[in-house]
């Protein structure tokens, strides 16, 4: 446990805390934060997550919204909070000053008075991502302006700053050199509008940097350059030499800002991390190498060639989220440094804390049972594939592809994995282990090697609508079977 987390009284503890703080200050190390997303079928209780954050030495947390359960758990936690306005609220915030004021009143002032240490409001999340096809180009800046005005009106603009988390694709370099960097031509003016506003109002530029994605979309990307261990072919740019993509990408942004007259705008790394499953390059080994490399990098306090000094960053992500869209890729549900149930996936030393990651405490699991393919099931049965497709479409099969944690399973186990995922996601309801009679429930854990057949965790009563969903799923499944039978008889 990080010594500065404030547990245990006594003079010795105080001295220790002071000593650690002095070490941090001397090294010029920025505080480390974590992203806390909640797109999960069975999220850990907010109080458990807050304990995890504090117990592991995080000082800051970044949210994607301002859900009441989350915000209440963060009260008096001492954690610095960045709350978020989801993209689908941008148009409302942009067109109605009243709505912006209401948002600030309900989601900032309200919790601030309750002892929640809110420091930033993130307006939108990667709104200029090309996959959004320009949907938020018009609304982002007016929404930012209205939220800032609402903060001023509420008398909070000194203590709470605005920002817009952007994907690193908002800037580019025509060569591989950071000094050739500038904002993307199609959004150049939009970016400057925002950058000027952030600069005028004491805000910060928030950017998400992902060397993993570069490796994912460009197989020839030099792997060593993605990590922090030195590179065979460093990029030389004037007097600077870049041996890792993070520094080069970061400094491409600095050059883009500098070129347009904002070279001193503070920068926050809103998301940085490496996934552990769903792709050949997504595994615990690489994730550890990357995240530990990054933590060591920021612990030196040296910064990058173009911006020496502390780096302000939020790891992506704290916990896996099994309901995230897999449109970016199957890895998308596996960014956590912790599993869905709060287990550390690998050893990681955060900041100057010498302790390893601590698992979540008091997690309540459902019964020790799994849904698997019956040993007697005939693999050549024509009805089998539909049951697997159904399970995978409703639950999570992102750990079954080539090079993933369960990629080595034989066909029977592969099918069992899909069935179990569906069964667990539906709270182990017997009805969810039917699959046209192909499945059965077992008390024997089918996990092997790196492949974990999970057991779901309990969720609080706020989620009591789940059983209803099981019934709907069951009906859908019946329908599928009937359609199938009709087709077979026709
Ligand atoms: C506050 O935030 C929540 C969560 O993002 C959102 O659903 C709600 O609409 C917001 N409240 C107001 C008054 O805008
Ligand atoms: C983006 O939106 C425009 C207009 O709505 C449409 O014509 C175009 O096909 C879309 N592009 C993509 C890639 O979805
Ligand atoms: C296992 O299941 C996945 C997803 O359904 C599929 O893509 C893969 O080919 C299967 N592998 C085997 C060996 O059956």
PDB file of N, CA and C in Angstrom, residues 377-474:
ATOM      1  N   UNK A 377     -22.234 -34.120 -26.314  1.00  0.00           N
ATOM      2  CA  UNK A 377     -22.712 -33.343 -27.465  1.00  0.00           C
ATOM      3  C   UNK A 377     -21.956 -33.725 -28.734  1.00  0.00           C
ATOM      4  N   UNK A 378     -22.718 -33.810 -29.817  1.00  0.00           N
ATOM      5  CA  UNK A 378     -22.120 -34.155 -31.106  1.00  0.00           C
ATOM      6  C   UNK A 378     -21.653 -32.879 -31.812  1.00  0.00           C
ATOM      7  N   UNK A 379     -20.367 -32.773 -32.016  1.00  0.00           N
ATOM      8  CA  UNK A 379     -19.798 -31.545 -32.604  1.00  0.00           C
ATOM      9  C   UNK A 379     -20.268 -31.304 -34.035  1.00  0.00           C
ATOM     10  N   UNK A 380     -20.777 -32.356 -34.673  1.00  0.00           N
ATOM     11  CA  UNK A 380     -21.220 -32.188 -36.061  1.00  0.00           C
ATOM     12  C   UNK A 380     -22.691 -31.813 -36.170  1.00  0.00           C
ATOM     13  N   UNK A 381     -23.341 -31.679 -35.020  1.00  0.00           N
ATOM     14  CA  UNK A 381     -24.754 -31.306 -35.044  1.00  0.00           C
ATOM     15  C   UNK A 381     -24.925 -29.927 -35.688  1.00  0.00           C
ATOM     16  N   UNK A 382     -25.785 -29.869 -36.664  1.00  0.00           N
ATOM     17  CA  UNK A 382     -25.950 -28.618 -37.436  1.00  0.00           C
ATOM     18  C   UNK A 382     -26.496 -27.468 -36.597  1.00  0.00           C
ATOM     19  N   UNK A 383     -27.128 -27.807 -35.463  1.00  0.00           N
ATOM     20  CA  UNK A 383     -27.708 -26.737 -34.639  1.00  0.00           C
ATOM     21  C   UNK A 383     -26.680 -26.075 -33.725  1.00  0.00           C
ATOM     22  N   UNK A 384     -25.524 -26.696 -33.587  1.00  0.00           N
ATOM     23  CA  UNK A 384     -24.523 -26.206 -32.639  1.00  0.00           C
ATOM     24  C   UNK A 384     -23.992 -24.793 -32.945  1.00  0.00           C
ATOM     25  N   UNK A 385     -23.601 -24.532 -34.193  1.00  0.00           N
ATOM     26  CA  UNK A 385     -23.006 -23.212 -34.495  1.00  0.00           C
ATOM     27  C   UNK A 385     -23.900 -22.035 -34.098  1.00  0.00           C
ATOM     28  N   UNK A 386     -25.208 -22.174 -34.295  1.00  0.00           N
ATOM     29  CA  UNK A 386     -26.113 -21.067 -33.942  1.00  0.00           C
ATOM     30  C   UNK A 386     -26.069 -20.744 -32.454  1.00  0.00           C
ATOM     31  N   UNK A 387     -25.949 -21.794 -31.632  1.00  0.00           N
ATOM     32  CA  UNK A 387     -25.947 -21.556 -30.190  1.00  0.00           C
ATOM     33  C   UNK A 387     -24.679 -20.793 -29.788  1.00  0.00           C
ATOM     34  N   UNK A 388     -23.574 -21.110 -30.455  1.00  0.00           N
ATOM     35  CA  UNK A 388     -22.307 -20.429 -30.150  1.00  0.00           C
ATOM     36  C   UNK A 388     -22.377 -18.970 -30.620  1.00  0.00           C
ATOM     37  N   UNK A 389     -22.877 -18.770 -31.835  1.00  0.00           N
ATOM     38  CA  UNK A 389     -22.987 -17.392 -32.354  1.00  0.00           C
ATOM     39  C   UNK A 389     -23.866 -16.565 -31.430  1.00  0.00           C
ATOM     40  N   UNK A 390     -24.946 -17.188 -30.981  1.00  0.00           N
ATOM     41  CA  UNK A 390     -25.848 -16.458 -30.093  1.00  0.00           C
ATOM     42  C   UNK A 390     -25.134 -16.067 -28.803  1.00  0.00           C
ATOM     43  N   UNK A 391     -24.474 -17.034 -28.171  1.00  0.00           N
ATOM     44  CA  UNK A 391     -23.755 -16.759 -26.919  1.00  0.00           C
ATOM     45  C   UNK A 391     -22.742 -15.645 -27.124  1.00  0.00           C
ATOM     46  N   UNK A 392     -21.990 -15.733 -28.225  1.00  0.00           N
ATOM     47  CA  UNK A 392     -20.944 -14.735 -28.469  1.00  0.00           C
ATOM     48  C   UNK A 392     -21.518 -13.349 -28.754  1.00  0.00           C
ATOM     49  N   UNK A 393     -22.695 -13.329 -29.432  1.00  0.00           N
ATOM     50  CA  UNK A 393     -23.251 -12.012 -29.750  1.00  0.00           C
ATOM     51  C   UNK A 393     -23.805 -11.328 -28.497  1.00  0.00           C
ATOM     52  N   UNK A 394     -24.274 -12.120 -27.536  1.00  0.00           N
ATOM     53  CA  UNK A 394     -24.853 -11.542 -26.326  1.00  0.00           C
ATOM     54  C   UNK A 394     -23.833 -11.364 -25.210  1.00  0.00           C
ATOM     55  N   UNK A 395     -22.803 -12.196 -25.199  1.00  0.00           N
ATOM     56  CA  UNK A 395     -21.815 -12.126 -24.117  1.00  0.00           C
ATOM     57  C   UNK A 395     -20.465 -11.713 -24.682  1.00  0.00           C
ATOM     58  N   UNK A 396     -19.381 -12.358 -24.305  1.00  0.00           N
ATOM     59  CA  UNK A 396     -18.061 -11.865 -24.675  1.00  0.00           C
ATOM     60  C   UNK A 396     -17.125 -12.991 -25.101  1.00  0.00           C
ATOM     61  N   UNK A 397     -16.803 -13.030 -26.398  1.00  0.00           N
ATOM     62  CA  UNK A 397     -15.887 -14.060 -26.907  1.00  0.00           C
ATOM     63  C   UNK A 397     -14.572 -13.440 -27.374  1.00  0.00           C
ATOM     64  N   UNK A 398     -14.242 -12.256 -26.859  1.00  0.00           N
ATOM     65  CA  UNK A 398     -13.039 -11.564 -27.339  1.00  0.00           C
ATOM     66  C   UNK A 398     -11.750 -12.237 -26.877  1.00  0.00           C
ATOM     67  N   UNK A 399     -11.858 -13.239 -26.000  1.00  0.00           N
ATOM     68  CA  UNK A 399     -10.650 -13.951 -25.571  1.00  0.00           C
ATOM     69  C   UNK A 399     -10.478 -15.254 -26.332  1.00  0.00           C
ATOM     70  N   UNK A 400     -11.196 -15.404 -27.463  1.00  0.00           N
ATOM     71  CA  UNK A 400     -11.147 -16.677 -28.193  1.00  0.00           C
ATOM     72  C   UNK A 400     -10.415 -16.618 -29.532  1.00  0.00           C
ATOM     73  N   UNK A 401     -10.015 -15.472 -29.972  1.00  0.00           N
ATOM     74  CA  UNK A 401      -9.389 -15.358 -31.288  1.00  0.00           C
ATOM     75  C   UNK A 401      -7.942 -15.835 -31.303  1.00  0.00           C
ATOM     76  N   UNK A 402      -7.313 -15.700 -32.460  1.00  0.00           N
ATOM     77  CA  UNK A 402      -5.920 -16.107 -32.626  1.00  0.00           C
ATOM     78  C   UNK A 402      -4.995 -15.272 -31.720  1.00  0.00           C
ATOM     79  N   UNK A 403      -4.138 -15.949 -30.989  1.00  0.00           N
ATOM     80  CA  UNK A 403      -3.147 -15.261 -30.165  1.00  0.00           C
ATOM     81  C   UNK A 403      -3.701 -14.666 -28.877  1.00  0.00           C
ATOM     82  N   UNK A 404      -4.951 -15.014 -28.518  1.00  0.00           N
ATOM     83  CA  UNK A 404      -5.541 -14.455 -27.290  1.00  0.00           C
ATOM     84  C   UNK A 404      -5.389 -15.445 -26.129  1.00  0.00           C
ATOM     85  N   UNK A 405      -5.879 -15.068 -24.949  1.00  0.00           N
ATOM     86  CA  UNK A 405      -5.655 -15.893 -23.751  1.00  0.00           C
ATOM     87  C   UNK A 405      -6.320 -17.268 -23.846  1.00  0.00           C
ATOM     88  N   UNK A 406      -7.407 -17.377 -24.626  1.00  0.00           N
ATOM     89  CA  UNK A 406      -8.084 -18.669 -24.766  1.00  0.00           C
ATOM     90  C   UNK A 406      -8.010 -19.159 -26.210  1.00  0.00           C
ATOM     91  N   UNK A 407      -7.110 -18.581 -26.988  1.00  0.00           N
ATOM     92  CA  UNK A 407      -6.972 -18.921 -28.407  1.00  0.00           C
ATOM     93  C   UNK A 407      -6.499 -20.346 -28.630  1.00  0.00           C
ATOM     94  N   UNK A 408      -5.928 -20.968 -27.598  1.00  0.00           N
ATOM     95  CA  UNK A 408      -5.383 -22.315 -27.764  1.00  0.00           C
ATOM     96  C   UNK A 408      -6.358 -23.428 -27.394  1.00  0.00           C
ATOM     97  N   UNK A 409      -7.593 -23.071 -27.043  1.00  0.00           N
ATOM     98  CA  UNK A 409      -8.565 -24.102 -26.639  1.00  0.00           C
ATOM     99  C   UNK A 409      -8.960 -24.977 -27.824  1.00  0.00           C
ATOM    100  N   UNK A 410      -9.294 -26.254 -27.543  1.00  0.00           N
ATOM    101  CA  UNK A 410      -9.827 -27.096 -28.615  1.00  0.00           C
ATOM    102  C   UNK A 410     -11.293 -26.700 -28.834  1.00  0.00           C
ATOM    103  N   UNK A 411     -11.901 -27.266 -29.851  1.00  0.00           N
ATOM    104  CA  UNK A 411     -13.250 -26.846 -30.236  1.00  0.00           C
ATOM    105  C   UNK A 411     -14.264 -26.989 -29.092  1.00  0.00           C
ATOM    106  N   UNK A 412     -14.194 -28.097 -28.359  1.00  0.00           N
ATOM    107  CA  UNK A 412     -15.155 -28.297 -27.260  1.00  0.00           C
ATOM    108  C   UNK A 412     -15.021 -27.218 -26.179  1.00  0.00           C
ATOM    109  N   UNK A 413     -13.799 -26.976 -25.765  1.00  0.00           N
ATOM    110  CA  UNK A 413     -13.575 -25.972 -24.719  1.00  0.00           C
ATOM    111  C   UNK A 413     -13.928 -24.569 -25.215  1.00  0.00           C
ATOM    112  N   UNK A 414     -13.631 -24.361 -26.489  1.00  0.00           N
ATOM    113  CA  UNK A 414     -13.956 -23.084 -27.122  1.00  0.00           C
ATOM    114  C   UNK A 414     -15.459 -22.819 -27.005  1.00  0.00           C
ATOM    115  N   UNK A 415     -16.260 -23.818 -27.316  1.00  0.00           N
ATOM    116  CA  UNK A 415     -17.716 -23.671 -27.231  1.00  0.00           C
ATOM    117  C   UNK A 415     -18.139 -23.469 -25.765  1.00  0.00           C
ATOM    118  N   UNK A 416     -17.515 -24.237 -24.869  1.00  0.00           N
ATOM    119  CA  UNK A 416     -17.826 -24.103 -23.449  1.00  0.00           C
ATOM    120  C   UNK A 416     -17.545 -22.676 -22.976  1.00  0.00           C
ATOM    121  N   UNK A 417     -16.451 -22.108 -23.465  1.00  0.00           N
ATOM    122  CA  UNK A 417     -16.101 -20.740 -23.059  1.00  0.00           C
ATOM    123  C   UNK A 417     -17.231 -19.767 -23.433  1.00  0.00           C
ATOM    124  N   UNK A 418     -17.718 -19.909 -24.656  1.00  0.00           N
ATOM    125  CA  UNK A 418     -18.796 -19.025 -25.126  1.00  0.00           C
ATOM    126  C   UNK A 418     -20.055 -19.215 -24.268  1.00  0.00           C
ATOM    127  N   UNK A 419     -20.424 -20.482 -24.032  1.00  0.00           N
ATOM    128  CA  UNK A 419     -21.605 -20.768 -23.207  1.00  0.00           C
ATOM    129  C   UNK A 419     -21.445 -20.158 -21.807  1.00  0.00           C
ATOM    130  N   UNK A 420     -20.275 -20.378 -21.215  1.00  0.00           N
ATOM    131  CA  UNK A 420     -20.065 -19.900 -19.844  1.00  0.00           C
ATOM    132  C   UNK A 420     -20.138 -18.377 -19.758  1.00  0.00           C
ATOM    133  N   UNK A 421     -19.587 -17.730 -20.772  1.00  0.00           N
ATOM    134  CA  UNK A 421     -19.610 -16.270 -20.779  1.00  0.00           C
ATOM    135  C   UNK A 421     -21.051 -15.771 -20.724  1.00  0.00           C
ATOM    136  N   UNK A 422     -21.906 -16.396 -21.525  1.00  0.00           N
ATOM    137  CA  UNK A 422     -23.320 -16.011 -21.563  1.00  0.00           C
ATOM    138  C   UNK A 422     -24.012 -16.302 -20.221  1.00  0.00           C
ATOM    139  N   UNK A 423     -23.718 -17.476 -19.690  1.00  0.00           N
ATOM    140  CA  UNK A 423     -24.305 -17.930 -18.422  1.00  0.00           C
ATOM    141  C   UNK A 423     -23.936 -16.982 -17.279  1.00  0.00           C
ATOM    142  N   UNK A 424     -22.668 -16.625 -17.202  1.00  0.00           N
ATOM    143  CA  UNK A 424     -22.202 -15.746 -16.123  1.00  0.00           C
ATOM    144  C   UNK A 424     -22.773 -14.346 -16.284  1.00  0.00           C
ATOM    145  N   UNK A 425     -22.770 -13.880 -17.529  1.00  0.00           N
ATOM    146  CA  UNK A 425     -23.271 -12.525 -17.771  1.00  0.00           C
ATOM    147  C   UNK A 425     -24.731 -12.423 -17.343  1.00  0.00           C
ATOM    148  N   UNK A 426     -25.438 -13.551 -17.439  1.00  0.00           N
ATOM    149  CA  UNK A 426     -26.846 -13.581 -17.023  1.00  0.00           C
ATOM    150  C   UNK A 426     -27.008 -14.117 -15.604  1.00  0.00           C
ATOM    151  N   UNK A 427     -26.032 -13.816 -14.773  1.00  0.00           N
ATOM    152  CA  UNK A 427     -26.095 -14.137 -13.342  1.00  0.00           C
ATOM    153  C   UNK A 427     -26.353 -15.608 -13.041  1.00  0.00           C
ATOM    154  N   UNK A 428     -25.800 -16.488 -13.871  1.00  0.00           N
ATOM    155  CA  UNK A 428     -25.884 -17.940 -13.636  1.00  0.00           C
ATOM    156  C   UNK A 428     -27.321 -18.443 -13.560  1.00  0.00           C
ATOM    157  N   UNK A 429     -28.216 -17.769 -14.256  1.00  0.00           N
ATOM    158  CA  UNK A 429     -29.589 -18.246 -14.314  1.00  0.00           C
ATOM    159  C   UNK A 429     -29.603 -19.578 -15.091  1.00  0.00           C
ATOM    160  N   UNK A 430     -30.245 -20.622 -14.535  1.00  0.00           N
ATOM    161  CA  UNK A 430     -30.316 -21.936 -15.191  1.00  0.00           C
ATOM    162  C   UNK A 430     -30.766 -21.823 -16.647  1.00  0.00           C
ATOM    163  N   UNK A 431     -31.708 -20.909 -16.835  1.00  0.00           N
ATOM    164  CA  UNK A 431     -32.268 -20.690 -18.159  1.00  0.00           C
ATOM    165  C   UNK A 431     -31.184 -20.289 -19.170  1.00  0.00           C
ATOM    166  N   UNK A 432     -30.143 -19.648 -18.670  1.00  0.00           N
ATOM    167  CA  UNK A 432     -29.066 -19.174 -19.548  1.00  0.00           C
ATOM    168  C   UNK A 432     -28.019 -20.259 -19.818  1.00  0.00           C
ATOM    169  N   UNK A 433     -28.303 -21.515 -19.389  1.00  0.00           N
ATOM    170  CA  UNK A 433     -27.397 -22.615 -19.725  1.00  0.00           C
ATOM    171  C   UNK A 433     -28.193 -23.722 -20.409  1.00  0.00           C
ATOM    172  N   UNK A 434     -29.002 -23.304 -21.391  1.00  0.00           N
ATOM    173  CA  UNK A 434     -29.811 -24.262 -22.125  1.00  0.00           C
ATOM    174  C   UNK A 434     -29.134 -24.653 -23.420  1.00  0.00           C
ATOM    175  N   UNK A 435     -29.053 -23.704 -24.333  1.00  0.00           N
ATOM    176  CA  UNK A 435     -28.402 -23.910 -25.625  1.00  0.00           C
ATOM    177  C   UNK A 435     -28.895 -25.190 -26.321  1.00  0.00           C
ATOM    178  N   UNK A 436     -30.204 -25.244 -26.500  1.00  0.00           N
ATOM    179  CA  UNK A 436     -30.848 -26.366 -27.201  1.00  0.00           C
ATOM    180  C   UNK A 436     -30.464 -27.723 -26.631  1.00  0.00           C
ATOM    181  N   UNK A 437     -30.152 -27.724 -25.336  1.00  0.00           N
ATOM    182  CA  UNK A 437     -29.824 -28.998 -24.696  1.00  0.00           C
ATOM    183  C   UNK A 437     -28.370 -29.416 -24.857  1.00  0.00           C
ATOM    184  N   UNK A 438     -27.545 -28.554 -25.479  1.00  0.00           N
ATOM    185  CA  UNK A 438     -26.127 -28.889 -25.660  1.00  0.00           C
ATOM    186  C   UNK A 438     -25.294 -28.627 -24.403  1.00  0.00           C
ATOM    187  N   UNK A 439     -25.870 -27.810 -23.468  1.00  0.00           N
ATOM    188  CA  UNK A 439     -25.053 -27.347 -22.345  1.00  0.00           C
ATOM    189  C   UNK A 439     -25.440 -27.962 -21.015  1.00  0.00           C
ATOM    190  N   UNK A 440     -24.516 -27.936 -20.085  1.00  0.00           N
ATOM    191  CA  UNK A 440     -24.773 -28.418 -18.746  1.00  0.00           C
ATOM    192  C   UNK A 440     -23.967 -27.594 -17.743  1.00  0.00           C
ATOM    193  N   UNK A 441     -24.446 -27.587 -16.484  1.00  0.00           N
ATOM    194  CA  UNK A 441     -23.747 -26.820 -15.454  1.00  0.00           C
ATOM    195  C   UNK A 441     -22.796 -27.741 -14.695  1.00  0.00           C
ATOM    196  N   UNK A 442     -21.587 -27.263 -14.431  1.00  0.00           N
ATOM    197  CA  UNK A 442     -20.597 -28.069 -13.722  1.00  0.00           C
ATOM    198  C   UNK A 442     -20.008 -27.287 -12.553  1.00  0.00           C
ATOM    199  N   UNK A 443     -19.537 -28.019 -11.551  1.00  0.00           N
ATOM    200  CA  UNK A 443     -18.882 -27.370 -10.418  1.00  0.00           C
ATOM    201  C   UNK A 443     -17.369 -27.410 -10.569  1.00  0.00           C
ATOM    202  N   UNK A 444     -16.936 -27.968 -11.699  1.00  0.00           N
ATOM    203  CA  UNK A 444     -15.494 -28.097 -11.914  1.00  0.00           C
ATOM    204  C   UNK A 444     -14.983 -26.964 -12.792  1.00  0.00           C
ATOM    205  N   UNK A 445     -14.018 -26.228 -12.304  1.00  0.00           N
ATOM    206  CA  UNK A 445     -13.492 -25.075 -13.023  1.00  0.00           C
ATOM    207  C   UNK A 445     -12.795 -25.492 -14.317  1.00  0.00           C
ATOM    208  N   UNK A 446     -13.321 -25.077 -15.479  1.00  0.00           N
ATOM    209  CA  UNK A 446     -12.716 -25.488 -16.747  1.00  0.00           C
ATOM    210  C   UNK A 446     -11.482 -24.665 -17.149  1.00  0.00           C
ATOM    211  N   UNK A 447     -11.071 -23.693 -16.324  1.00  0.00           N
ATOM    212  CA  UNK A 447      -9.933 -22.833 -16.683  1.00  0.00           C
ATOM    213  C   UNK A 447      -8.664 -23.659 -16.915  1.00  0.00           C
ATOM    214  N   UNK A 448      -7.877 -23.257 -17.913  1.00  0.00           N
ATOM    215  CA  UNK A 448      -6.584 -23.913 -18.144  1.00  0.00           C
ATOM    216  C   UNK A 448      -5.568 -22.850 -18.547  1.00  0.00           C
ATOM    217  N   UNK A 449      -4.337 -23.009 -18.111  1.00  0.00           N
ATOM    218  CA  UNK A 449      -3.254 -22.097 -18.516  1.00  0.00           C
ATOM    219  C   UNK A 449      -3.656 -20.644 -18.406  1.00  0.00           C
ATOM    220  N   UNK A 450      -3.510 -19.887 -19.506  1.00  0.00           N
ATOM    221  CA  UNK A 450      -3.843 -18.465 -19.472  1.00  0.00           C
ATOM    222  C   UNK A 450      -5.348 -18.237 -19.607  1.00  0.00           C
ATOM    223  N   UNK A 451      -6.093 -19.299 -19.908  1.00  0.00           N
ATOM    224  CA  UNK A 451      -7.521 -19.111 -20.180  1.00  0.00           C
ATOM    225  C   UNK A 451      -8.367 -19.236 -18.922  1.00  0.00           C
ATOM    226  N   UNK A 452      -8.972 -18.123 -18.565  1.00  0.00           N
ATOM    227  CA  UNK A 452      -9.783 -18.080 -17.351  1.00  0.00           C
ATOM    228  C   UNK A 452     -11.271 -18.123 -17.676  1.00  0.00           C
ATOM    229  N   UNK A 453     -11.954 -19.148 -17.183  1.00  0.00           N
ATOM    230  CA  UNK A 453     -13.411 -19.218 -17.256  1.00  0.00           C
ATOM    231  C   UNK A 453     -13.914 -18.511 -16.002  1.00  0.00           C
ATOM    232  N   UNK A 454     -14.392 -17.297 -16.180  1.00  0.00           N
ATOM    233  CA  UNK A 454     -14.733 -16.475 -15.022  1.00  0.00           C
ATOM    234  C   UNK A 454     -16.013 -16.878 -14.329  1.00  0.00           C
ATOM    235  N   UNK A 455     -16.156 -16.402 -13.099  1.00  0.00           N
ATOM    236  CA  UNK A 455     -17.421 -16.474 -12.362  1.00  0.00           C
ATOM    237  C   UNK A 455     -17.822 -15.025 -12.144  1.00  0.00           C
ATOM    238  N   UNK A 456     -19.088 -14.725 -12.374  1.00  0.00           N
ATOM    239  CA  UNK A 456     -19.494 -13.329 -12.221  1.00  0.00           C
ATOM    240  C   UNK A 456     -19.556 -12.888 -10.756  1.00  0.00           C
ATOM    241  N   UNK A 457     -19.538 -11.589 -10.600  1.00  0.00           N
ATOM    242  CA  UNK A 457     -19.644 -11.021  -9.259  1.00  0.00           C
ATOM    243  C   UNK A 457     -21.066 -10.517  -9.042  1.00  0.00           C
ATOM    244  N   UNK A 458     -21.398 -10.359  -7.792  1.00  0.00           N
ATOM    245  CA  UNK A 458     -22.734  -9.858  -7.465  1.00  0.00           C
ATOM    246  C   UNK A 458     -22.795  -8.366  -7.752  1.00  0.00           C
ATOM    247  N   UNK A 459     -23.949  -7.927  -8.224  1.00  0.00           N
ATOM    248  CA  UNK A 459     -24.139  -6.485  -8.362  1.00  0.00           C
ATOM    249  C   UNK A 459     -25.261  -6.078  -7.423  1.00  0.00           C
ATOM    250  N   UNK A 460     -25.221  -4.824  -6.991  1.00  0.00           N
ATOM    251  CA  UNK A 460     -26.232  -4.420  -6.002  1.00  0.00           C
ATOM    252  C   UNK A 460     -27.613  -4.287  -6.627  1.00  0.00           C
ATOM    253  N   UNK A 461     -28.607  -4.061  -5.782  1.00  0.00           N
ATOM    254  CA  UNK A 461     -29.996  -4.131  -6.204  1.00  0.00           C
ATOM    255  C   UNK A 461     -30.359  -3.112  -7.286  1.00  0.00           C
ATOM    256  N   UNK A 462     -29.506  -2.120  -7.463  1.00  0.00           N
ATOM    257  CA  UNK A 462     -29.779  -1.128  -8.498  1.00  0.00           C
ATOM    258  C   UNK A 462     -29.848  -1.816  -9.868  1.00  0.00           C
ATOM    259  N   UNK A 463     -29.286  -3.046  -9.930  1.00  0.00           N
ATOM    260  CA  UNK A 463     -29.245  -3.725 -11.222  1.00  0.00           C
ATOM    261  C   UNK A 463     -30.270  -4.845 -11.305  1.00  0.00           C
ATOM    262  N   UNK A 464     -31.337  -4.734 -10.499  1.00  0.00           N
ATOM    263  CA  UNK A 464     -32.287  -5.831 -10.408  1.00  0.00           C
ATOM    264  C   UNK A 464     -33.077  -6.060 -11.690  1.00  0.00           C
ATOM    265  N   UNK A 465     -32.858  -5.254 -12.726  1.00  0.00           N
ATOM    266  CA  UNK A 465     -33.550  -5.466 -13.997  1.00  0.00           C
ATOM    267  C   UNK A 465     -32.937  -6.624 -14.782  1.00  0.00           C
ATOM    268  N   UNK A 466     -31.780  -7.130 -14.324  1.00  0.00           N
ATOM    269  CA  UNK A 466     -31.080  -8.171 -15.090  1.00  0.00           C
ATOM    270  C   UNK A 466     -31.919  -9.422 -15.379  1.00  0.00           C
ATOM    271  N   UNK A 467     -32.630  -9.965 -14.360  1.00  0.00           N
ATOM    272  CA  UNK A 467     -33.383 -11.191 -14.623  1.00  0.00           C
ATOM    273  C   UNK A 467     -34.346 -11.025 -15.783  1.00  0.00           C
ATOM    274  N   UNK A 468     -34.914  -9.821 -15.884  1.00  0.00           N
ATOM    275  CA  UNK A 468     -35.825  -9.538 -16.974  1.00  0.00           C
ATOM    276  C   UNK A 468     -35.110  -9.752 -18.312  1.00  0.00           C
ATOM    277  N   UNK A 469     -33.850  -9.325 -18.335  1.00  0.00           N
ATOM    278  CA  UNK A 469     -33.095  -9.439 -19.568  1.00  0.00           C
ATOM    279  C   UNK A 469     -32.834 -10.906 -19.918  1.00  0.00           C
ATOM    280  N   UNK A 470     -32.626 -11.716 -18.868  1.00  0.00           N
ATOM    281  CA  UNK A 470     -32.413 -13.139 -19.115  1.00  0.00           C
ATOM    282  C   UNK A 470     -33.629 -13.708 -19.822  1.00  0.00           C
ATOM    283  N   UNK A 471     -34.824 -13.341 -19.288  1.00  0.00           N
ATOM    284  CA  UNK A 471     -36.039 -13.879 -19.883  1.00  0.00           C
ATOM    285  C   UNK A 471     -36.151 -13.448 -21.336  1.00  0.00           C
ATOM    286  N   UNK A 472     -35.819 -12.190 -21.602  1.00  0.00           N
ATOM    287  CA  UNK A 472     -35.879 -11.719 -22.979  1.00  0.00           C
ATOM    288  C   UNK A 472     -34.902 -12.499 -23.851  1.00  0.00           C
ATOM    289  N   UNK A 473     -33.706 -12.726 -23.305  1.00  0.00           N
ATOM    290  CA  UNK A 473     -32.704 -13.476 -24.051  1.00  0.00           C
ATOM    291  C   UNK A 473     -33.213 -14.880 -24.346  1.00  0.00           C
ATOM    292  N   UNK A 474     -33.882 -15.447 -23.332  1.00  0.00           N
ATOM    293  CA  UNK A 474     -34.386 -16.808 -23.445  1.00  0.00           C
ATOM    294  C   UNK A 474     -35.429 -16.874 -24.558  1.00  0.00           C
TER     295      UNK A 474
END
